[in-house]
Short mmCIF file of N, CA and C in Angstrom, two decimals:
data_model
loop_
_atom_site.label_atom_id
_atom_site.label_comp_id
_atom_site.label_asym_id
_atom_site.label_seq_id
_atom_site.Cartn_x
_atom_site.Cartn_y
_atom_site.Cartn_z
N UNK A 1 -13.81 25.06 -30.83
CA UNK A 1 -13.44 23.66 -31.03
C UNK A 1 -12.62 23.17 -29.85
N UNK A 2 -12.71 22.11 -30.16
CA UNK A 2 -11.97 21.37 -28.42
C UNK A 2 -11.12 20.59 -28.84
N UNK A 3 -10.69 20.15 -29.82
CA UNK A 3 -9.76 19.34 -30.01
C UNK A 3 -8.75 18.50 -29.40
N UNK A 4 -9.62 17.48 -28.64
CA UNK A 4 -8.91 16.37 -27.76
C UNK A 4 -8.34 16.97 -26.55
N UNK A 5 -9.05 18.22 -26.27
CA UNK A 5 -8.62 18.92 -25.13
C UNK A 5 -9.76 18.64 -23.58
N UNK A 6 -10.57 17.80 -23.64
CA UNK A 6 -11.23 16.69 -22.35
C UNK A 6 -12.31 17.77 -22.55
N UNK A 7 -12.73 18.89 -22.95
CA UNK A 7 -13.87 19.66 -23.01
C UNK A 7 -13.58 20.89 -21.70
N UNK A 8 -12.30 20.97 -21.13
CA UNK A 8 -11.64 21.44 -20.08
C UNK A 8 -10.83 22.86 -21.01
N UNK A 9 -10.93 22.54 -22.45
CA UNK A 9 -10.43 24.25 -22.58
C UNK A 9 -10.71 23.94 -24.32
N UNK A 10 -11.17 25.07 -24.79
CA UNK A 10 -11.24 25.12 -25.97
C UNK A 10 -10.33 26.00 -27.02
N UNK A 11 -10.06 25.59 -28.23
CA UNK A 11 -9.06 26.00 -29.61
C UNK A 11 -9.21 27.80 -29.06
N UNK A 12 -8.02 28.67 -29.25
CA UNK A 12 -8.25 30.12 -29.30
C UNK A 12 -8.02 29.83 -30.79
N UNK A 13 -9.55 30.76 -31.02
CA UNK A 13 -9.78 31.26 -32.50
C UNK A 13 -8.32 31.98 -33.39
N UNK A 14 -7.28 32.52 -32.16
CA UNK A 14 -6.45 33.10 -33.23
C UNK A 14 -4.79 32.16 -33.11
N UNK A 15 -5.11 31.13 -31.95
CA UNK A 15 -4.03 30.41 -31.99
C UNK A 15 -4.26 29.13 -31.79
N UNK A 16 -4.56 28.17 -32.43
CA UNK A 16 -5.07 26.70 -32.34
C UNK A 16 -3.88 26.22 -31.95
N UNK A 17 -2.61 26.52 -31.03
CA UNK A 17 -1.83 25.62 -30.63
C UNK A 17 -1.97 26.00 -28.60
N UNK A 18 -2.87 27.30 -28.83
CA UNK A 18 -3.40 27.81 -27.22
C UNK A 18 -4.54 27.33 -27.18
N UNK A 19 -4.57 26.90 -25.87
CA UNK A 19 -6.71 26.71 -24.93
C UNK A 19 -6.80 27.81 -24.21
N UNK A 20 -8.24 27.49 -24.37
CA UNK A 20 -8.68 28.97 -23.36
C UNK A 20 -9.17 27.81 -22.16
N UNK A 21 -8.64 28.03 -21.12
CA UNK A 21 -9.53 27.43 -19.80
C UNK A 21 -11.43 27.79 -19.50
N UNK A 22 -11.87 26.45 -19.55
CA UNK A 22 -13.10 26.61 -19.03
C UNK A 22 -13.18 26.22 -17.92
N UNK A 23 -14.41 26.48 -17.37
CA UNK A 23 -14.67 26.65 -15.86
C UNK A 23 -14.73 25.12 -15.46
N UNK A 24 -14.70 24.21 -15.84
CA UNK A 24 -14.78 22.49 -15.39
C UNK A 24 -13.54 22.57 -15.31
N UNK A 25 -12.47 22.99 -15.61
CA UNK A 25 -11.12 22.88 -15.69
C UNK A 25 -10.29 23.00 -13.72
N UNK A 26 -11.08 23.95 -13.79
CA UNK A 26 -10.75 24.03 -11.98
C UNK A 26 -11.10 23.19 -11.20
N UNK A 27 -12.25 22.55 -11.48
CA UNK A 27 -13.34 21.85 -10.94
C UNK A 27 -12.09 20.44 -11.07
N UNK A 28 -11.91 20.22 -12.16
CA UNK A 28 -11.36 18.34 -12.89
C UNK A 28 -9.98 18.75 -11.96
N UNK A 29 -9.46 19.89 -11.84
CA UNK A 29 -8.16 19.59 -10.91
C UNK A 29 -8.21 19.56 -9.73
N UNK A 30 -9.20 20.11 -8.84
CA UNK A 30 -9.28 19.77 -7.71
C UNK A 30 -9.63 18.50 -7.40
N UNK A 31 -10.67 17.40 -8.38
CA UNK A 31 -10.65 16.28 -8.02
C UNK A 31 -9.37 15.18 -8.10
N UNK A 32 -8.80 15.66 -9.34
CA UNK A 32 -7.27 14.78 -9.24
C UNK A 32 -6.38 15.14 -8.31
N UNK A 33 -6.52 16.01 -7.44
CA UNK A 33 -5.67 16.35 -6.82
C UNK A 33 -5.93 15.82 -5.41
N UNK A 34 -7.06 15.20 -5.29
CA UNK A 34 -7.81 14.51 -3.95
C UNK A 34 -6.99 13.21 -3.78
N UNK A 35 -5.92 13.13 -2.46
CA UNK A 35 -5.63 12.52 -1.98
C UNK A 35 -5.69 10.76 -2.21
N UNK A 36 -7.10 10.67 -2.78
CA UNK A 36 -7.58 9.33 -2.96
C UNK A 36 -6.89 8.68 -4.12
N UNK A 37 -6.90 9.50 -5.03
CA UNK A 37 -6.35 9.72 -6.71
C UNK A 37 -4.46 9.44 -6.32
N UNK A 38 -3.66 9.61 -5.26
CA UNK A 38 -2.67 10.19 -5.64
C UNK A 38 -2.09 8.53 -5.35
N UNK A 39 -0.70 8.17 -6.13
CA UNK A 39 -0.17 7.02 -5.93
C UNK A 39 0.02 6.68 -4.82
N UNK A 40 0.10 5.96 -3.35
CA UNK A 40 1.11 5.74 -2.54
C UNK A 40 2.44 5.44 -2.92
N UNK A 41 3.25 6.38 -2.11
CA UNK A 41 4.89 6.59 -2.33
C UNK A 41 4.93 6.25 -1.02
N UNK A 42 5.62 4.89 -0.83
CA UNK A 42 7.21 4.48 0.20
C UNK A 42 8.47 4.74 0.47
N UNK A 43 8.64 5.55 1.32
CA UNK A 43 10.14 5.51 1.61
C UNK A 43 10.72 4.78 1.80
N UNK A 44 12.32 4.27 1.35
CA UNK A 44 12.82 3.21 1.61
C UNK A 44 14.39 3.62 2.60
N UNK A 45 15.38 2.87 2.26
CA UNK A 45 16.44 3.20 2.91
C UNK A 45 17.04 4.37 1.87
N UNK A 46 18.30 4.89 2.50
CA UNK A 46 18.77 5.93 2.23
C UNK A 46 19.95 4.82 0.92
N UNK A 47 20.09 5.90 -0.06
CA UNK A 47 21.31 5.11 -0.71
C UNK A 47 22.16 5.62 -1.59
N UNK A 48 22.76 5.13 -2.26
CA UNK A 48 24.58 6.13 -2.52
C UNK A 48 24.55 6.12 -3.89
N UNK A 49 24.94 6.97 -4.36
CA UNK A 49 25.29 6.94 -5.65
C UNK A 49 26.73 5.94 -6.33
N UNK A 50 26.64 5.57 -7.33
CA UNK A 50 25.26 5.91 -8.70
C UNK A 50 24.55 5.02 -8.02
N UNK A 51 22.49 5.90 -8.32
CA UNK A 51 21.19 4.75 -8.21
C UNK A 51 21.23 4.30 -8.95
N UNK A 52 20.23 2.79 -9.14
CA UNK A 52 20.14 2.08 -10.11
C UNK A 52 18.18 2.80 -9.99
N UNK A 53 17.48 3.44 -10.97
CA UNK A 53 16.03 3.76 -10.67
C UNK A 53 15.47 2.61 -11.75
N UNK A 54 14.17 1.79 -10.92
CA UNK A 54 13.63 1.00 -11.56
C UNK A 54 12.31 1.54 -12.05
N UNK A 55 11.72 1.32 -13.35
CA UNK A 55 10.61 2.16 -13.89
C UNK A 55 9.61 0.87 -14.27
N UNK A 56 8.47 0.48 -13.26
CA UNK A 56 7.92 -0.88 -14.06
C UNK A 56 6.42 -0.16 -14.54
N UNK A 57 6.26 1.15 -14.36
CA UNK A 57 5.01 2.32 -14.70
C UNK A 57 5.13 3.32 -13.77
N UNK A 58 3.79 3.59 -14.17
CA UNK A 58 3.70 5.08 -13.03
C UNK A 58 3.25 5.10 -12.02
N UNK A 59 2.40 3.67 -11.53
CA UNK A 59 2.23 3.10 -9.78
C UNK A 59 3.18 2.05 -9.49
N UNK A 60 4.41 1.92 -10.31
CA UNK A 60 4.99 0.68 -9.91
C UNK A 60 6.85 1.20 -10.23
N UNK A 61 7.47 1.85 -9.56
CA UNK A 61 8.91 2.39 -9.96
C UNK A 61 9.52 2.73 -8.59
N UNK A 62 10.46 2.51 -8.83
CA UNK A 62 11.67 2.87 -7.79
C UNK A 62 12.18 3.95 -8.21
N UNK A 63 12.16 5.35 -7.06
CA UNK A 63 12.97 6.72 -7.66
C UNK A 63 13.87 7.29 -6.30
N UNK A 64 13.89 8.72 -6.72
CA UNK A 64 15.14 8.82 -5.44
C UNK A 64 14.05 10.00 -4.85
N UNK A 65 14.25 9.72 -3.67
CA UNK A 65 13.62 11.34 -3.16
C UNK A 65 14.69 12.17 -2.45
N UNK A 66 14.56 13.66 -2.26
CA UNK A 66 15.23 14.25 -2.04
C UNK A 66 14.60 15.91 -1.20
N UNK A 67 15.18 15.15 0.18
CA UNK A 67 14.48 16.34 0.91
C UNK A 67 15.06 18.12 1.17
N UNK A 68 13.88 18.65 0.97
CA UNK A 68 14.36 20.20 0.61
C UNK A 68 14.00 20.80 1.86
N UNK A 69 14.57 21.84 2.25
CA UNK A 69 13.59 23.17 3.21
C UNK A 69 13.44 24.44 2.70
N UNK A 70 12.20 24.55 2.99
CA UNK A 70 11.86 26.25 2.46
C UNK A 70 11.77 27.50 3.34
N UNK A 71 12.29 28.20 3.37
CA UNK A 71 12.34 29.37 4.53
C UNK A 71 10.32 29.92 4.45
N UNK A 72 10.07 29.88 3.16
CA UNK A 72 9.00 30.26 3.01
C UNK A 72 8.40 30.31 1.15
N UNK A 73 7.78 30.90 0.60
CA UNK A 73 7.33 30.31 -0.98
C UNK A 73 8.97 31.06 -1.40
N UNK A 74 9.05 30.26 -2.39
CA UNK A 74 10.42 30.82 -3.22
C UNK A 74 9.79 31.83 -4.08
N UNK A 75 10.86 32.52 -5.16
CA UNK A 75 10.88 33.41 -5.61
C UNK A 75 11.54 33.07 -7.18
N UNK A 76 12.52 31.51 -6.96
CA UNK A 76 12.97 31.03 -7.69
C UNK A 76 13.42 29.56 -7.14
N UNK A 77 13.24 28.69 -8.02
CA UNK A 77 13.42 27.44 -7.87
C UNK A 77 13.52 26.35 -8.91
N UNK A 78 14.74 25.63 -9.25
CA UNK A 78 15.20 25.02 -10.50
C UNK A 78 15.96 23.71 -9.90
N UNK A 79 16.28 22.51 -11.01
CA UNK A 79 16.97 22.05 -11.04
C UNK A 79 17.64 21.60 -11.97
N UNK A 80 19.34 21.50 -11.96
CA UNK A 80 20.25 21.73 -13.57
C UNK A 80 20.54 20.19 -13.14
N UNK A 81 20.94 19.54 -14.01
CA UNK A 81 20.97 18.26 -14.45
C UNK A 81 22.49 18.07 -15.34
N UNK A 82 23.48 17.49 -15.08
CA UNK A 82 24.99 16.72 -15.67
C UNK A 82 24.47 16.01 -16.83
N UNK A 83 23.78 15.03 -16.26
CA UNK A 83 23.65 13.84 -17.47
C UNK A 83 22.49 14.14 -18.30
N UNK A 84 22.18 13.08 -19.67
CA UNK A 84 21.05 13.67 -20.34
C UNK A 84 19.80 12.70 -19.85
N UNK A 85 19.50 12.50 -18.90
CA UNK A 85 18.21 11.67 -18.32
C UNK A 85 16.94 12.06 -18.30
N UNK A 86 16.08 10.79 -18.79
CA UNK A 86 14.55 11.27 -19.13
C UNK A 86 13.74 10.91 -17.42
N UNK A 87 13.10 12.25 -17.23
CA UNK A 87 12.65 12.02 -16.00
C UNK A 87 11.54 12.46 -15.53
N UNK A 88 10.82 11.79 -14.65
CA UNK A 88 9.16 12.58 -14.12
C UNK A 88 9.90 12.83 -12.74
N UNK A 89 9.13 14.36 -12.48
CA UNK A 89 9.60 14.71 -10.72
C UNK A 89 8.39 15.41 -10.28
N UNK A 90 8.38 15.56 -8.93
CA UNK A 90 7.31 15.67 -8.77
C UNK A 90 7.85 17.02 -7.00
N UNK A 91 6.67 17.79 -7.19
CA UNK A 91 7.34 18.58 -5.94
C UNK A 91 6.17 19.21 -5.08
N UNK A 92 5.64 19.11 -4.42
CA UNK A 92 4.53 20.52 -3.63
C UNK A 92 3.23 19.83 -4.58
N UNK A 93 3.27 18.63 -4.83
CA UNK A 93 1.30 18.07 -5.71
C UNK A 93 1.86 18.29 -7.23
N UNK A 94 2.87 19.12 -7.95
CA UNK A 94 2.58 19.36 -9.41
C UNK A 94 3.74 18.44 -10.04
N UNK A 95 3.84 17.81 -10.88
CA UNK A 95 4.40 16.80 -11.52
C UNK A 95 5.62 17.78 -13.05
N UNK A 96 6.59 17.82 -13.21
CA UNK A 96 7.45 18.09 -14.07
C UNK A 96 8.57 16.71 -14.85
N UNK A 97 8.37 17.13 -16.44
CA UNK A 97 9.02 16.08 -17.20
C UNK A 97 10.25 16.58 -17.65
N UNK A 98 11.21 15.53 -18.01
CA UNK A 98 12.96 16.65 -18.27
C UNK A 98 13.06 15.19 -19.28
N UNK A 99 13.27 16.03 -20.41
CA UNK A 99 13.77 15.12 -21.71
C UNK A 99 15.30 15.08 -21.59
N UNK A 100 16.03 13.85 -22.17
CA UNK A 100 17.45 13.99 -22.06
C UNK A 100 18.00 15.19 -22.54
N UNK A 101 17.46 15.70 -23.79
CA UNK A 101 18.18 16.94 -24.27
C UNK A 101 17.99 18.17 -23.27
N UNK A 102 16.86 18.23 -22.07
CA UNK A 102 16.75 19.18 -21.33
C UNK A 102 18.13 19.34 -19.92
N UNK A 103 18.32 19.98 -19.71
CA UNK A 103 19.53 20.23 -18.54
C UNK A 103 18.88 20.70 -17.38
N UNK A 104 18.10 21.89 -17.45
CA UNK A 104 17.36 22.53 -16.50
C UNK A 104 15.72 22.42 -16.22
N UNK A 105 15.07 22.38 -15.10
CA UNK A 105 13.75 22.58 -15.24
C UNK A 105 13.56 23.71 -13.84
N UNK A 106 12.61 23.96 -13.97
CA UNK A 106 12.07 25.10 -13.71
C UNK A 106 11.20 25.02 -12.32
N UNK A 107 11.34 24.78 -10.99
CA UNK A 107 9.88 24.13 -10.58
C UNK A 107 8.99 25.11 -9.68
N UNK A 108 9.15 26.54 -10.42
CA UNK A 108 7.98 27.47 -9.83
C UNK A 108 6.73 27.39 -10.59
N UNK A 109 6.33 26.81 -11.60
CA UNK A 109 4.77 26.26 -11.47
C UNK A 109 4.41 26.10 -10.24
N UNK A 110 4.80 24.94 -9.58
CA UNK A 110 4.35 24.30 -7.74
C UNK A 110 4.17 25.05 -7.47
N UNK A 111 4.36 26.51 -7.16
CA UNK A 111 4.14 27.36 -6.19
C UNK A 111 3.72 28.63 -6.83
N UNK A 112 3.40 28.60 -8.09
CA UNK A 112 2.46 29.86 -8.39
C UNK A 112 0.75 29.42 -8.13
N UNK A 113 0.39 28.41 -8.02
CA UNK A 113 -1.38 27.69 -7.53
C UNK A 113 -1.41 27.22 -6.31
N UNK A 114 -0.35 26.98 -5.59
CA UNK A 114 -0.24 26.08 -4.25
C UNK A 114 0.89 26.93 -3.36
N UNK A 115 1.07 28.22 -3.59
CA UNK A 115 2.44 28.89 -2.57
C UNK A 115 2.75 28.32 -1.48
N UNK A 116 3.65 28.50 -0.52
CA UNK A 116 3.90 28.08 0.89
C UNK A 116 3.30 29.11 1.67
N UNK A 117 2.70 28.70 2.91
CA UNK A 117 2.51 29.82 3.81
C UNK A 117 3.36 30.24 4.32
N UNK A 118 4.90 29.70 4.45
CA UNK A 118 5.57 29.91 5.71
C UNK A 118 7.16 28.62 5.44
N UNK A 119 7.72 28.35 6.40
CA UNK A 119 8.57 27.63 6.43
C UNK A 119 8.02 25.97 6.50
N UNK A 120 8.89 25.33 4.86
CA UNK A 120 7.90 23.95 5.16
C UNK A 120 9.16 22.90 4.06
N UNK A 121 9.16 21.81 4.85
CA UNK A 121 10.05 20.89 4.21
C UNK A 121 9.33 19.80 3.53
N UNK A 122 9.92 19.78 1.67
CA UNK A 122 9.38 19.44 1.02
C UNK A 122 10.11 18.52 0.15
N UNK A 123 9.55 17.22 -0.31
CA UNK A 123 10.32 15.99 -1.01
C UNK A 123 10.29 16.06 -2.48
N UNK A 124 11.43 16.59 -3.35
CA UNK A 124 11.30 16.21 -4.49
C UNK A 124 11.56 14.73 -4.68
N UNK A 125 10.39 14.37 -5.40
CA UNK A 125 10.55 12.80 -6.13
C UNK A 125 11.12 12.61 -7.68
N UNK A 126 11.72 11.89 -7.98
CA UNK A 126 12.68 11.80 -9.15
C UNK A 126 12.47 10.48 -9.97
N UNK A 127 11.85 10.16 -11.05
CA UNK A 127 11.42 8.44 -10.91
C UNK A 127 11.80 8.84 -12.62
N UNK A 128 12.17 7.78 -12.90
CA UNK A 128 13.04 7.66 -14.62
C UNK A 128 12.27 6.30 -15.56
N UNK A 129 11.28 7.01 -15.88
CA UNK A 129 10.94 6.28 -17.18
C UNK A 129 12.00 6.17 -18.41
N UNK A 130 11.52 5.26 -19.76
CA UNK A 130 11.95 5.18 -20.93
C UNK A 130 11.78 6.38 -21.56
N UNK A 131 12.98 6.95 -22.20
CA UNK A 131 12.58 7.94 -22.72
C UNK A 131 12.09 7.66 -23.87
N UNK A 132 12.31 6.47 -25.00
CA UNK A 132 10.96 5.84 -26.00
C UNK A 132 9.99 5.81 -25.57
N UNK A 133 9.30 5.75 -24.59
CA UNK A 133 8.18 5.16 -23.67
C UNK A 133 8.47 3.47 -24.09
N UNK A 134 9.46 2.93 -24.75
CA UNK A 134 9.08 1.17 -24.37
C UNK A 134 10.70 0.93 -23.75
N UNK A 135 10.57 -0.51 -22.76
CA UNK A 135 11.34 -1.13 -22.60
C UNK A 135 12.28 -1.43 -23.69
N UNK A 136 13.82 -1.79 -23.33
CA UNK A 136 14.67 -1.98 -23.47
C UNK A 136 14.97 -3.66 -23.17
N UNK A 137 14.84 -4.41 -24.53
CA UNK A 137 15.16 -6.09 -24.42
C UNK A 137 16.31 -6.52 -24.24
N UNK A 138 17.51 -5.30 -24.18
CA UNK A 138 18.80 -5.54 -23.39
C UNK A 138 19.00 -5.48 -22.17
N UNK A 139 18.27 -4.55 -21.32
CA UNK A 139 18.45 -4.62 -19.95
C UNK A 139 18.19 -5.95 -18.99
N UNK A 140 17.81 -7.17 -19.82
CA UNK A 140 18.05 -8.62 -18.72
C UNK A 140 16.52 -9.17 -18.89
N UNK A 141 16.45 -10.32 -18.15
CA UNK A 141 15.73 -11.25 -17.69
C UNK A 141 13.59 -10.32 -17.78
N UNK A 142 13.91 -9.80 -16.76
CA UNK A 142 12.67 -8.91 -16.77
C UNK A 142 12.04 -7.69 -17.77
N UNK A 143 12.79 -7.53 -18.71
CA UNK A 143 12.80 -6.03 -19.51
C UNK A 143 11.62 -5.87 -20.23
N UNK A 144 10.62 -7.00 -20.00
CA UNK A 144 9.60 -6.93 -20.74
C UNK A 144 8.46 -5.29 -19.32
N UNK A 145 8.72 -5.65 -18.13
CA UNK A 145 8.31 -5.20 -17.07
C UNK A 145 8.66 -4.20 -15.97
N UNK A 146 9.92 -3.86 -16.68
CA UNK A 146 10.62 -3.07 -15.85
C UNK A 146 11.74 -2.61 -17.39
N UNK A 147 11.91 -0.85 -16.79
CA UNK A 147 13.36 -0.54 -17.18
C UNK A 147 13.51 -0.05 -16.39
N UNK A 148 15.56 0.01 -16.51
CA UNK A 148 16.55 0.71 -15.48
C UNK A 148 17.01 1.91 -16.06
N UNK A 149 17.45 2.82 -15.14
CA UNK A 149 18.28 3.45 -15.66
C UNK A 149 19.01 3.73 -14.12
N UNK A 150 20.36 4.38 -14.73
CA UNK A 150 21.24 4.90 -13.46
C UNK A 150 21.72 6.26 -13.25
N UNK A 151 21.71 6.87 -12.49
CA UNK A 151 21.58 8.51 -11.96
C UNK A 151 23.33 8.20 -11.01
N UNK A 152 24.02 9.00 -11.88
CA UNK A 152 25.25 9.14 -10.97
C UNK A 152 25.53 10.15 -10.13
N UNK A 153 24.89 11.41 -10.59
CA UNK A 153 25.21 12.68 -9.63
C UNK A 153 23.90 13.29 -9.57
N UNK A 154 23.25 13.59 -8.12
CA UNK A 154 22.09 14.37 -7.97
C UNK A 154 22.01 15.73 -8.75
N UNK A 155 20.90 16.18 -9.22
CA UNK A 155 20.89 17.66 -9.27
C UNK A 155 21.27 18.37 -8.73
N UNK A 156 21.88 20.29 -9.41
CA UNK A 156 21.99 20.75 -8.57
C UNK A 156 20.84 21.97 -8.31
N UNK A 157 20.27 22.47 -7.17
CA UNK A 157 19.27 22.73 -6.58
C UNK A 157 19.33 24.15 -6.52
N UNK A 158 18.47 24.73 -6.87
CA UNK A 158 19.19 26.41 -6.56
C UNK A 158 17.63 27.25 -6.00
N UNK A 159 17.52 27.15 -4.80
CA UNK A 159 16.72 27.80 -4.46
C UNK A 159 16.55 29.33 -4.29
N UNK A 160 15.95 30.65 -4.15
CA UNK A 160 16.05 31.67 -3.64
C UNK A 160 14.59 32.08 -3.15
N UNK A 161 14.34 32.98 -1.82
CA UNK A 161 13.54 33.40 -1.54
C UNK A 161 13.41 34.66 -1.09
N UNK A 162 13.99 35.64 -2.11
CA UNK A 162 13.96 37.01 -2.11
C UNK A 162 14.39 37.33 -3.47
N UNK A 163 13.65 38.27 -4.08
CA UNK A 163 14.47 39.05 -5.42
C UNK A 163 15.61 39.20 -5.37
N UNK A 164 16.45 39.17 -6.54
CA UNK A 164 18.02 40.05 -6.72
C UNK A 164 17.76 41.61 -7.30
N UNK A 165 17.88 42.56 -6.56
CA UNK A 165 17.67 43.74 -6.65
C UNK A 165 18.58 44.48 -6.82
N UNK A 166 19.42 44.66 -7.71
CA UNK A 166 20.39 46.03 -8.07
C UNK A 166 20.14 47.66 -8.32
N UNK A 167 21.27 48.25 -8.04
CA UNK A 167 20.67 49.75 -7.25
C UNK A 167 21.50 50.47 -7.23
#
């Protein structure tokens, strides 16, 4: 059974909350992943905290980017979060969501399908939808088209690119 799963993975007979990947599945990600498909993102000026991030969708938002360097593929890679903010980020092509109740996310997915070859500097993007998914008719004039939210302290970033090995 496929159950609203795009025909890209079907029900496991002994766990209907797991898919089993089918072979179109590789196929449907390499096409979304074609350049053509991907939003254009603008850089703008540099700016200070607290942001104000504007969310008017998912081709139309103001977020923060934040440039990283990698000695080479990590081994571990996260980011812990102060406030409780609902957020899409995005790092190396793979996209990650952080519910307010979440603190930490995780972002070695990116680099278990897409590793680094080598030393390479890379932009996490940070863009803050509703965490209802609807606008907010208090935030002013526009709220039918836009929500805000405000980010006072960046993440903190914890990269490593070697095991911790005790001995």
């Amino acid at each position: 059974r496929d159950r609203g799963r795009l025909g890209l993975e079907i029900e496991d007979p002994n766990n209907p909350d797991v898919g089993i990947e089918q072979p179109a599945l590789q196929t449907y990600k390499e096409i979304i992943h074609d350049d053509y498909f991907y939003p254009a993102v603008k850089q703008g000026a540099e700016i200070a905290l607290p942001a104000k991030l504007r969310w008017g969708g998912s081709e139309d938002a103001t977020g923060i980017a934040i440039p990283l360097h990698f000695d080479k593929s990590p081994v571990f890679c996260e980011a812990t979060f102060d406030e409780p903010l609902n957020l899409m980020m995005e790092i190396n092509g793979k996209w990650f969501y952080k519910s307010p109740e979440a603190k930490t996310i995780d972002f070695m997915p990116a680099f278990f399908e897409k590793p680094l070859d080598g030393a390479a500097d890379l932009t996490l993007k940070i863009f803050a939808p509703p965490a209802s998914g609807e606008n907010d008719p208090s935030q002013g004039e526009d709220w039918q088209t836009n929500y805000y939210t405000t980010i006072n302290k960046l993440p903190n970033i914890r990269i490593r690119f070697a095991p911790i090995i005790e001995g």
